[in-house]
Tab-separated table of C-alpha atoms and ligand atoms in Angstrom:
chain	number	residue	atom	x	y	z
A	1	MET	CA	3.314	-26.070	-96.574
A	2	VAL	CA	1.644	-26.348	-93.188
A	3	ASN	CA	3.476	-27.736	-90.277
A	4	SER	CA	2.819	-27.761	-86.556
A	5	SER	CA	4.958	-24.725	-86.015
A	6	GLY	CA	2.983	-22.767	-88.500
A	7	SER	CA	4.107	-21.531	-91.838
A	8	ILE	CA	4.176	-17.863	-92.903
A	9	GLN	CA	1.481	-16.836	-95.334
A	10	TYR	CA	1.427	-13.336	-96.799
A	11	LEU	CA	-0.226	-11.157	-99.406
A	12	TRP	CA	0.819	-7.713	-100.679
A	13	PHE	CA	-1.516	-4.839	-101.345
A	14	PRO	CA	-0.004	-1.841	-102.974
A	15	VAL	CA	-1.217	1.421	-101.182
A	16	THR	CA	-0.688	5.133	-101.800
A	17	PRO	CA	0.486	6.667	-105.086
A	18	PHE	CA	3.962	5.275	-104.182
A	19	GLU	CA	2.583	1.673	-104.571
A	20	GLN	CA	3.887	0.883	-101.085
A	21	ASN	CA	3.659	-2.811	-100.346
A	22	CYS	CA	1.257	-3.087	-97.422
A	23	SER	CA	1.559	-6.723	-96.245
A	24	LEU	CA	-0.920	-9.009	-94.675
A	25	ILE	CA	1.010	-11.784	-92.830
A	26	TRP	CA	-0.625	-14.662	-91.056
A	27	CYS	CA	0.116	-17.964	-89.307
A	28	SER	CA	-1.155	-20.969	-91.256
A	29	VAL	CA	-2.122	-22.831	-88.041
A	30	THR	CA	-3.986	-20.136	-86.079
A	31	ASN	CA	-5.181	-17.760	-88.719
A	32	GLU	CA	-3.922	-14.900	-86.614
A	33	ALA	CA	-2.627	-12.006	-88.731
A	34	VAL	CA	-0.874	-8.671	-88.675
A	35	ILE	CA	-0.942	-5.834	-91.127
A	36	VAL	CA	2.531	-4.402	-91.954
A	37	ASP	CA	2.864	-0.773	-93.099
A	38	PRO	CA	-0.610	0.264	-93.962
A	39	GLY	CA	0.373	3.581	-95.623
A	40	GLY	CA	-3.153	3.934	-96.994
A	41	SER	CA	-6.363	1.856	-96.649
A	42	SER	CA	-7.060	-0.899	-99.123
A	43	PRO	CA	-10.574	-2.281	-99.779
A	44	GLU	CA	-8.860	-5.402	-101.329
A	45	LEU	CA	-7.003	-5.927	-98.073
A	46	GLU	CA	-10.145	-5.706	-95.989
A	47	LYS	CA	-11.991	-8.072	-98.354
A	48	LYS	CA	-9.169	-10.759	-98.039
A	49	ILE	CA	-9.195	-10.579	-94.269
A	50	THR	CA	-12.838	-11.347	-94.297
A	51	GLU	CA	-12.619	-14.019	-97.032
A	52	LEU	CA	-9.801	-15.778	-95.287
A	53	ASN	CA	-11.394	-15.395	-91.909
A	54	LEU	CA	-8.263	-13.944	-90.370
A	55	SER	CA	-8.075	-12.657	-86.865
A	56	ILE	CA	-6.116	-9.411	-87.042
A	57	LYS	CA	-3.922	-8.980	-83.990
A	58	ALA	CA	-1.760	-5.992	-84.530
A	59	ILE	CA	-0.284	-3.468	-86.906
A	60	TRP	CA	3.430	-3.501	-87.346
A	61	LEU	CA	5.229	-0.480	-88.654
A	62	THR	CA	8.796	-0.380	-90.096
A	63	HIS	CA	9.136	3.404	-90.001
A	64	GLY	CA	7.183	6.620	-89.777
A	65	HIS	CA	7.025	7.734	-93.431
A	66	TRP	CA	3.521	8.607	-94.484
A	67	ASP	CA	3.384	6.004	-97.274
A	68	HIS	CA	3.951	3.231	-94.595
A	69	ALA	CA	2.151	4.602	-91.601
A	70	GLY	CA	-0.598	6.828	-92.914
A	71	ALA	CA	-3.548	4.442	-92.283
A	72	GLY	CA	-2.152	3.009	-89.059
A	73	LYS	CA	-4.628	4.681	-86.815
A	74	TYR	CA	-7.469	3.909	-89.277
A	75	TYR	CA	-6.898	0.189	-89.081
A	76	ALA	CA	-6.054	0.250	-85.294
A	77	ASP	CA	-9.532	1.709	-84.726
A	78	LYS	CA	-11.253	-0.549	-87.251
A	79	TYR	CA	-9.981	-3.790	-85.823
A	80	ASN	CA	-9.483	-2.492	-82.236
A	81	ILE	CA	-5.731	-3.554	-82.185
A	82	GLU	CA	-2.406	-2.095	-81.181
A	83	ILE	CA	0.152	-0.495	-83.377
A	84	LEU	CA	3.728	-1.907	-82.702
A	85	GLY	CA	6.849	-0.155	-83.840
A	86	PRO	CA	8.821	1.378	-85.257
A	87	HIS	CA	11.723	2.572	-82.865
A	88	ILE	CA	11.067	5.722	-80.775
A	89	GLU	CA	13.618	7.747	-82.883
A	90	ASP	CA	10.861	8.129	-85.560
A	91	THR	CA	8.647	10.116	-83.213
A	92	PHE	CA	9.087	13.302	-85.169
A	93	LEU	CA	7.698	11.531	-88.288
A	94	PHE	CA	4.466	10.446	-86.524
A	95	GLU	CA	4.026	14.033	-85.223
A	96	SER	CA	4.234	15.309	-88.750
A	97	LEU	CA	2.146	12.800	-90.657
A	98	PRO	CA	-0.305	15.362	-91.818
A	99	GLU	CA	2.543	17.642	-93.143
A	100	GLN	CA	4.294	14.606	-94.921
A	101	ALA	CA	0.975	13.823	-96.726
A	102	ALA	CA	0.533	17.511	-97.708
A	103	ARG	CA	4.114	17.637	-98.965
A	104	PHE	CA	3.061	15.115	-101.652
A	105	GLY	CA	0.141	17.237	-102.599
A	106	LEU	CA	-2.253	14.873	-101.146
A	107	SER	CA	-5.157	16.642	-99.374
A	108	SER	CA	-5.497	13.458	-97.342
A	109	GLU	CA	-7.100	13.487	-93.902
A	110	THR	CA	-4.013	11.765	-92.410
A	111	GLU	CA	-4.014	12.528	-88.687
A	112	ALA	CA	-1.001	12.592	-86.417
A	113	TYR	CA	-0.833	9.665	-83.965
A	114	LEU	CA	1.727	7.687	-81.912
A	115	PRO	CA	2.088	3.826	-81.980
A	116	SER	CA	0.833	1.959	-78.967
A	117	LYS	CA	4.268	0.685	-78.416
A	118	TRP	CA	7.759	1.417	-79.733
A	119	LEU	CA	10.064	-1.361	-80.540
A	120	LYS	CA	13.746	-1.769	-80.191
A	121	GLU	CA	16.724	-4.014	-81.152
A	122	GLY	CA	16.311	-7.411	-79.568
A	123	ASP	CA	12.548	-7.321	-79.029
A	124	SER	CA	10.403	-9.969	-80.647
A	125	VAL	CA	6.868	-9.974	-81.842
A	126	GLU	CA	4.539	-12.844	-82.617
A	127	ILE	CA	1.728	-13.840	-84.935
A	128	GLY	CA	0.199	-17.096	-83.775
A	129	LYS	CA	3.008	-19.585	-83.709
A	130	LEU	CA	5.453	-17.438	-85.607
A	131	LYS	CA	8.034	-15.310	-83.923
A	132	PHE	CA	9.800	-12.389	-85.599
A	133	ASP	CA	12.928	-10.696	-84.274
A	134	VAL	CA	13.173	-6.996	-84.387
A	135	LEU	CA	16.355	-5.256	-85.788
A	136	HIS	CA	16.912	-1.598	-85.490
A	137	CYS	CA	18.222	-0.485	-88.839
A	138	PRO	CA	18.570	3.238	-89.006
A	139	GLY	CA	19.604	5.301	-92.078
A	140	HIS	CA	16.537	5.730	-94.232
A	141	THR	CA	14.913	7.043	-90.998
A	142	PRO	CA	16.587	7.067	-87.518
A	143	GLY	CA	13.966	4.732	-86.140
A	144	HIS	CA	13.582	2.240	-88.956
A	145	ILE	CA	13.072	-1.399	-87.830
A	146	VAL	CA	13.084	-4.739	-89.669
A	147	PHE	CA	11.018	-7.823	-88.850
A	148	ILE	CA	12.723	-11.192	-89.453
A	149	GLU	CA	11.536	-14.740	-88.994
A	150	LYS	CA	14.660	-16.792	-88.834
A	151	THR	CA	13.434	-20.313	-88.980
A	152	GLN	CA	11.666	-19.756	-92.227
A	153	GLY	CA	14.164	-17.182	-93.476
A	154	LYS	CA	11.772	-14.264	-94.246
A	155	ALA	CA	12.332	-10.563	-93.548
A	156	TRP	CA	10.128	-7.538	-93.976
A	157	VAL	CA	12.529	-4.688	-94.430
A	158	GLY	CA	10.523	-1.567	-95.345
A	159	ASP	CA	12.660	0.997	-97.156
A	160	VAL	CA	16.158	-0.203	-95.864
A	161	LEU	CA	16.979	-2.554	-98.842
A	162	PHE	CA	15.266	-3.066	-102.234
A	163	ASN	CA	15.683	-5.526	-105.073
A	164	GLY	CA	18.719	-3.793	-106.826
A	165	SER	CA	18.614	-0.645	-104.676
A	166	ILE	CA	18.708	0.827	-101.197
A	167	GLY	CA	16.598	3.342	-99.268
A	168	ARG	CA	16.816	6.993	-99.899
A	169	THR	CA	18.761	9.081	-97.321
A	170	ASP	CA	17.831	12.595	-98.439
A	171	PHE	CA	14.788	12.857	-96.166
A	172	PRO	CA	14.929	14.621	-92.780
A	173	ARG	CA	17.420	12.714	-90.463
A	174	GLY	CA	18.471	10.290	-93.218
A	175	ASN	CA	22.115	9.052	-93.039
A	176	THR	CA	23.888	7.058	-95.792
A	177	ALA	CA	26.663	5.696	-93.549
A	178	ASP	CA	24.124	4.487	-91.094
A	179	LEU	CA	21.963	2.845	-93.714
A	180	LEU	CA	24.987	0.987	-95.312
A	181	SER	CA	26.044	-0.165	-91.922
A	182	SER	CA	22.560	-1.396	-91.123
A	183	ILE	CA	22.506	-3.454	-94.316
A	184	LYS	CA	26.096	-4.719	-94.334
A	185	ASN	CA	26.437	-5.358	-90.573
A	186	LYS	CA	23.060	-6.357	-89.571
A	187	LEU	CA	21.016	-7.758	-92.513
A	188	LEU	CA	23.460	-9.484	-94.952
A	189	PRO	CA	25.237	-11.508	-92.266
A	190	LEU	CA	21.958	-13.161	-91.526
A	191	GLY	CA	22.420	-15.421	-94.452
A	192	ASP	CA	22.289	-15.496	-98.216
A	193	ASP	CA	19.032	-17.583	-98.343
A	194	ILE	CA	16.834	-15.143	-96.488
A	195	GLU	CA	14.075	-13.765	-98.765
A	196	PHE	CA	13.088	-10.177	-97.999
A	197	TYR	CA	10.056	-8.186	-98.708
A	198	PRO	CA	10.707	-4.482	-99.309
A	199	GLY	CA	8.393	-1.536	-99.074
A	200	HIS	CA	8.463	-0.954	-102.753
A	201	GLY	CA	9.113	-3.202	-105.772
A	202	SER	CA	9.674	-7.034	-105.796
A	203	SER	CA	11.260	-9.397	-103.274
A	204	SER	CA	14.756	-10.748	-103.430
A	205	THR	CA	17.322	-12.483	-101.192
A	206	PHE	CA	20.136	-11.093	-99.136
A	207	GLY	CA	22.527	-13.337	-101.144
A	208	ARG	CA	21.374	-11.930	-104.452
A	209	GLU	CA	21.750	-8.291	-103.188
A	210	LYS	CA	25.181	-9.093	-101.790
A	211	ARG	CA	26.295	-10.153	-105.348
A	212	TYR	CA	24.381	-7.791	-107.638
A	213	ASN	CA	23.191	-4.696	-105.814
A	214	PRO	CA	25.263	-1.838	-107.309
A	215	PHE	CA	24.829	0.192	-104.075
A	216	LEU	CA	26.480	-2.412	-101.921
A	217	LYS	CA	29.704	-2.718	-104.020
B	1	ZN	ZN1	10.329	5.564	-96.332
B	2	ZN	ZN1	8.391	4.015	-98.704
């Protein structure tokens, strides 16, 4: 539904062998768009941008893992746009992007880079008429952030929370207590009806996870 304040439109493009959900999000009123978590490049994504005549304004990153950030620089250069996020605590992951890719046996040409701007709790970012709040949700990585649009109840949560599961904490600087605190104290209180889009797998709602997610019991 299109209204004067703009409605959130989005499409998912699975990238990398991990089928990471790279998102294209745009404002229905202005056709301005962002790419969230381009872990790898996607010809389908680029085709859609042209087809829909979208104006790409920025890249948003939830965290510095290779499957989410690997093609950030590629798209920043291609569309001449800035890379926003994650939180500065993920610096070490950006510095090690080539090593992360190599660890998965991928002789990718992923290069190390740093985002144009780090984000922190309380920041907000915009796409056309849409405004997303930034929440710092450490645990899966220390600098993981989440993007949430409260008026339409939609959140992009990266690898913090999944449909029926939670993010891994066995990677460098992962912390299970921090992750559970991020989910229980920051995300779930925002409301049962909020629909979230994770980095892997299908979408769900905070209310559904509160009730059925075995890791949150
Ligand atoms: Zn991750
Ligand atoms: Zn991931």
